[in-house]
Amino acid sequence: MSPLNPVLGETCQRYAPDGTKYFAEQITHHPPVSAGVMEGPEGKWRFEVIQEFKANLNGHNSVKAHKEGAIVITLFDGTQYIVEEGWIQIDGIVYGEMVINVCDKITVQDLTNNIEAEVVFDPDNKEGAMSKLGSKLKFWGSK
């Protein structure tokens, strides 16, 4: 969740007709860190994030990217979730068909009910995880 083409201090604000509000800001340039808050209608849910964007060239035609930092989701009843995202690989940035693969895992922790889920993506899937969601639920249960 970051503003498009962020410049230090640039903000992005949106107000949806249903009452959803969104605000994001580029808070540092080196390292690139963005912060954002989204709140649902009547405060039914809140989404908060502070993430640092990291990327590495992986050969001459691909990039490996990661947003470091957790996403916190809070529901109106106080239930709170923390979401941590994994790495993605983007192939075909210079030539060929562009393919995006989620190469790691996404972890969701329910802090209120003390449960956790981990979705593990297949890094060998050359068709792209975004075009064909080839994932499996690795673990769901109490900590």
PDB file of C-alpha atoms in Angstrom:
ATOM      1  CA  MET A   1       0.000   0.000   0.000  1.00  0.00           C
ATOM      2  CA  SER A   2       2.012   2.961  -1.209  1.00  0.00           C
ATOM      3  CA  PRO A   3       1.414   6.066  -3.295  1.00  0.00           C
ATOM      4  CA  LEU A   4       2.210   5.757  -6.988  1.00  0.00           C
ATOM      5  CA  ASN A   5       5.748   6.880  -7.868  1.00  0.00           C
ATOM      6  CA  PRO A   6       6.314   8.128  -4.309  1.00  0.00           C
ATOM      7  CA  VAL A   7       8.411  11.180  -3.520  1.00  0.00           C
ATOM      8  CA  LEU A   8       9.375  12.023   0.068  1.00  0.00           C
ATOM      9  CA  GLY A   9       6.386  13.616   1.772  1.00  0.00           C
ATOM     10  CA  GLU A  10       4.005  12.843  -1.098  1.00  0.00           C
ATOM     11  CA  THR A  11       0.594  11.764   0.141  1.00  0.00           C
ATOM     12  CA  CYS A  12      -2.203   9.804  -1.465  1.00  0.00           C
ATOM     13  CA  GLN A  13      -5.731  10.290  -0.111  1.00  0.00           C
ATOM     14  CA  ARG A  14      -8.951   8.633  -1.218  1.00  0.00           C
ATOM     15  CA  TYR A  15     -12.503   8.819   0.070  1.00  0.00           C
ATOM     16  CA  ALA A  16     -14.915   6.230  -1.334  1.00  0.00           C
ATOM     17  CA  PRO A  17     -18.679   6.808  -1.615  1.00  0.00           C
ATOM     18  CA  ASP A  18     -19.306   4.041   0.968  1.00  0.00           C
ATOM     19  CA  GLY A  19     -17.266   5.947   3.596  1.00  0.00           C
ATOM     20  CA  THR A  20     -13.973   4.065   3.215  1.00  0.00           C
ATOM     21  CA  LYS A  21     -10.991   6.382   3.801  1.00  0.00           C
ATOM     22  CA  TYR A  22      -7.398   5.838   2.642  1.00  0.00           C
ATOM     23  CA  PHE A  23      -4.252   7.839   3.401  1.00  0.00           C
ATOM     24  CA  ALA A  24      -0.654   6.956   2.504  1.00  0.00           C
ATOM     25  CA  GLU A  25       2.638   8.836   2.631  1.00  0.00           C
ATOM     26  CA  GLN A  26       6.235   8.252   1.556  1.00  0.00           C
ATOM     27  CA  ILE A  27       7.989   8.831   4.908  1.00  0.00           C
ATOM     28  CA  THR A  28      11.643   8.213   3.962  1.00  0.00           C
ATOM     29  CA  HIS A  29      13.497   8.034   0.668  1.00  0.00           C
ATOM     30  CA  HIS A  30      16.643   6.051   1.659  1.00  0.00           C
ATOM     31  CA  PRO A  31      15.538   3.443   2.514  1.00  0.00           C
ATOM     32  CA  PRO A  32      12.186   3.816   0.710  1.00  0.00           C
ATOM     33  CA  VAL A  33       9.497   3.498   3.389  1.00  0.00           C
ATOM     34  CA  SER A  34       5.767   4.103   2.941  1.00  0.00           C
ATOM     35  CA  ALA A  35       3.055   4.279   5.598  1.00  0.00           C
ATOM     36  CA  GLY A  36      -0.664   3.931   5.068  1.00  0.00           C
ATOM     37  CA  VAL A  37      -4.011   3.710   6.826  1.00  0.00           C
ATOM     38  CA  MET A  38      -7.326   2.562   5.378  1.00  0.00           C
ATOM     39  CA  GLU A  39     -10.527   2.634   7.423  1.00  0.00           C
ATOM     40  CA  GLY A  40     -13.805   1.015   6.449  1.00  0.00           C
ATOM     41  CA  PRO A  41     -17.259   2.571   6.597  1.00  0.00           C
ATOM     42  CA  GLU A  42     -18.327   3.550  10.129  1.00  0.00           C
ATOM     43  CA  GLY A  43     -14.965   2.342  11.476  1.00  0.00           C
ATOM     44  CA  LYS A  44     -15.883  -1.337  10.982  1.00  0.00           C
ATOM     45  CA  TRP A  45     -12.272  -2.198  10.136  1.00  0.00           C
ATOM     46  CA  ARG A  46      -8.868  -0.520   9.985  1.00  0.00           C
ATOM     47  CA  PHE A  47      -5.818  -1.448   7.904  1.00  0.00           C
ATOM     48  CA  GLU A  48      -2.417   0.003   8.950  1.00  0.00           C
ATOM     49  CA  VAL A  49       0.970  -0.521   7.332  1.00  0.00           C
ATOM     50  CA  ILE A  50       4.530   0.789   7.433  1.00  0.00           C
ATOM     51  CA  GLN A  51       6.687  -0.990   4.854  1.00  0.00           C
ATOM     52  CA  GLU A  52      10.164  -0.686   3.407  1.00  0.00           C
ATOM     53  CA  PHE A  53      10.476  -1.696  -0.231  1.00  0.00           C
ATOM     54  CA  LYS A  54      13.506  -3.834  -1.101  1.00  0.00           C
ATOM     55  CA  ALA A  55      14.435  -5.094  -4.568  1.00  0.00           C
ATOM     56  CA  ASN A  56      17.380  -6.919  -6.126  1.00  0.00           C
ATOM     57  CA  LEU A  57      18.204  -7.520  -9.766  1.00  0.00           C
ATOM     58  CA  ASN A  58      18.189 -11.242 -10.349  1.00  0.00           C
ATOM     59  CA  GLY A  59      20.007 -11.624 -13.658  1.00  0.00           C
ATOM     60  CA  HIS A  60      19.474  -9.222 -16.538  1.00  0.00           C
ATOM     61  CA  ASN A  61      15.752  -9.856 -17.068  1.00  0.00           C
ATOM     62  CA  SER A  62      14.246 -10.281 -13.603  1.00  0.00           C
ATOM     63  CA  VAL A  63      13.808  -8.577 -10.246  1.00  0.00           C
ATOM     64  CA  LYS A  64      13.189 -10.044  -6.805  1.00  0.00           C
ATOM     65  CA  ALA A  65      11.167  -7.688  -4.584  1.00  0.00           C
ATOM     66  CA  HIS A  66       9.915  -7.610  -1.002  1.00  0.00           C
ATOM     67  CA  LYS A  67       7.956  -5.228   1.212  1.00  0.00           C
ATOM     68  CA  GLU A  68       9.409  -5.512   4.711  1.00  0.00           C
ATOM     69  CA  GLY A  69       7.044  -4.707   7.541  1.00  0.00           C
ATOM     70  CA  ALA A  70       3.779  -6.097   8.805  1.00  0.00           C
ATOM     71  CA  ILE A  71       0.242  -5.109   7.906  1.00  0.00           C
ATOM     72  CA  VAL A  72      -2.101  -4.743  10.901  1.00  0.00           C
ATOM     73  CA  ILE A  73      -5.840  -5.272  10.362  1.00  0.00           C
ATOM     74  CA  THR A  74      -8.204  -4.395  13.222  1.00  0.00           C
ATOM     75  CA  LEU A  75     -11.936  -5.193  13.162  1.00  0.00           C
ATOM     76  CA  PHE A  76     -14.596  -3.126  14.973  1.00  0.00           C
ATOM     77  CA  ASP A  77     -14.862  -5.768  17.733  1.00  0.00           C
ATOM     78  CA  GLY A  78     -11.128  -5.441  18.496  1.00  0.00           C
ATOM     79  CA  THR A  79     -10.025  -8.611  16.687  1.00  0.00           C
ATOM     80  CA  GLN A  80      -6.549  -7.956  15.332  1.00  0.00           C
ATOM     81  CA  TYR A  81      -4.624  -9.648  12.520  1.00  0.00           C
ATOM     82  CA  ILE A  82      -0.993  -9.224  11.467  1.00  0.00           C
ATOM     83  CA  VAL A  83      -0.102 -10.078   7.859  1.00  0.00           C
ATOM     84  CA  GLU A  84       3.497 -10.574   6.705  1.00  0.00           C
ATOM     85  CA  GLU A  85       4.210 -10.883   2.987  1.00  0.00           C
ATOM     86  CA  GLY A  86       6.976 -12.778   1.219  1.00  0.00           C
ATOM     87  CA  TRP A  87       9.206 -12.170  -1.797  1.00  0.00           C
ATOM     88  CA  ILE A  88       7.982 -11.935  -5.370  1.00  0.00           C
ATOM     89  CA  GLN A  89       9.983 -12.622  -8.533  1.00  0.00           C
ATOM     90  CA  ILE A  90       9.196 -10.595 -11.657  1.00  0.00           C
ATOM     91  CA  ASP A  91      10.606 -12.140 -14.847  1.00  0.00           C
ATOM     92  CA  GLY A  92      10.495 -10.613 -18.323  1.00  0.00           C
ATOM     93  CA  ILE A  93      11.143  -7.004 -17.288  1.00  0.00           C
ATOM     94  CA  VAL A  94      13.282  -6.293 -20.388  1.00  0.00           C
ATOM     95  CA  TYR A  95      12.097  -8.866 -22.946  1.00  0.00           C
ATOM     96  CA  GLY A  96       9.676 -11.761 -23.178  1.00  0.00           C
ATOM     97  CA  GLU A  97       6.368 -12.203 -21.394  1.00  0.00           C
ATOM     98  CA  MET A  98       6.256 -10.649 -17.934  1.00  0.00           C
ATOM     99  CA  VAL A  99       5.536 -13.262 -15.247  1.00  0.00           C
ATOM    100  CA  ILE A 100       5.036 -12.578 -11.537  1.00  0.00           C
ATOM    101  CA  ASN A 101       5.693 -15.395  -9.057  1.00  0.00           C
ATOM    102  CA  VAL A 102       5.085 -15.234  -5.336  1.00  0.00           C
ATOM    103  CA  CYS A 103       8.173 -17.146  -4.194  1.00  0.00           C
ATOM    104  CA  ASP A 104       7.747 -17.270  -0.471  1.00  0.00           C
ATOM    105  CA  LYS A 105       4.833 -17.322   1.928  1.00  0.00           C
ATOM    106  CA  ILE A 106       2.222 -15.071   3.469  1.00  0.00           C
ATOM    107  CA  THR A 107       1.661 -15.410   7.210  1.00  0.00           C
ATOM    108  CA  VAL A 108      -1.547 -14.252   8.915  1.00  0.00           C
ATOM    109  CA  GLN A 109      -1.686 -14.157  12.718  1.00  0.00           C
ATOM    110  CA  ASP A 110      -4.970 -13.680  14.589  1.00  0.00           C
ATOM    111  CA  LEU A 111      -3.663 -12.098  17.798  1.00  0.00           C
ATOM    112  CA  THR A 112      -7.071 -12.062  19.484  1.00  0.00           C
ATOM    113  CA  ASN A 113      -7.820 -15.783  19.082  1.00  0.00           C
ATOM    114  CA  ASN A 114      -4.191 -16.960  19.076  1.00  0.00           C
ATOM    115  CA  ILE A 115      -4.295 -18.742  15.706  1.00  0.00           C
ATOM    116  CA  GLU A 116      -2.015 -18.502  12.681  1.00  0.00           C
ATOM    117  CA  ALA A 117      -2.183 -19.397   8.981  1.00  0.00           C
ATOM    118  CA  GLU A 118       0.681 -19.696   6.531  1.00  0.00           C
ATOM    119  CA  VAL A 119       0.111 -19.796   2.766  1.00  0.00           C
ATOM    120  CA  VAL A 120       3.173 -21.193   0.959  1.00  0.00           C
ATOM    121  CA  PHE A 121       3.545 -20.464  -2.756  1.00  0.00           C
ATOM    122  CA  ASP A 122       5.387 -22.673  -5.250  1.00  0.00           C
ATOM    123  CA  PRO A 123       8.572 -20.881  -6.388  1.00  0.00           C
ATOM    124  CA  ASP A 124       9.058 -23.332  -9.271  1.00  0.00           C
ATOM    125  CA  ASN A 125       5.765 -22.425 -10.941  1.00  0.00           C
ATOM    126  CA  LYS A 126       6.960 -20.760 -14.173  1.00  0.00           C
ATOM    127  CA  GLU A 127       3.420 -19.760 -15.177  1.00  0.00           C
ATOM    128  CA  GLY A 128       3.211 -17.134 -12.428  1.00  0.00           C
ATOM    129  CA  ALA A 129       1.439 -17.282  -9.102  1.00  0.00           C
ATOM    130  CA  MET A 130      -0.716 -14.313 -10.033  1.00  0.00           C
ATOM    131  CA  SER A 131      -2.092 -15.973 -13.160  1.00  0.00           C
ATOM    132  CA  LYS A 132      -2.540 -19.393 -11.587  1.00  0.00           C
ATOM    133  CA  LEU A 133      -2.912 -19.401  -7.822  1.00  0.00           C
ATOM    134  CA  GLY A 134      -0.958 -22.607  -7.145  1.00  0.00           C
ATOM    135  CA  SER A 135      -0.670 -22.405  -3.395  1.00  0.00           C
ATOM    136  CA  LYS A 136      -1.422 -24.651  -0.483  1.00  0.00           C
ATOM    137  CA  LEU A 137      -2.387 -24.064   3.110  1.00  0.00           C
ATOM    138  CA  LYS A 138       0.640 -25.293   5.044  1.00  0.00           C
ATOM    139  CA  PHE A 139      -0.524 -24.719   8.614  1.00  0.00           C
ATOM    140  CA  TRP A 140      -3.621 -23.550  10.427  1.00  0.00           C
ATOM    141  CA  GLY A 141      -3.955 -23.914  14.155  1.00  0.00           C
ATOM    142  CA  SER A 142      -3.078 -22.627  17.588  1.00  0.00           C
ATOM    143  CA  LYS A 143       0.396 -21.302  18.269  1.00  0.00           C
TER     144      LYS A 143
END
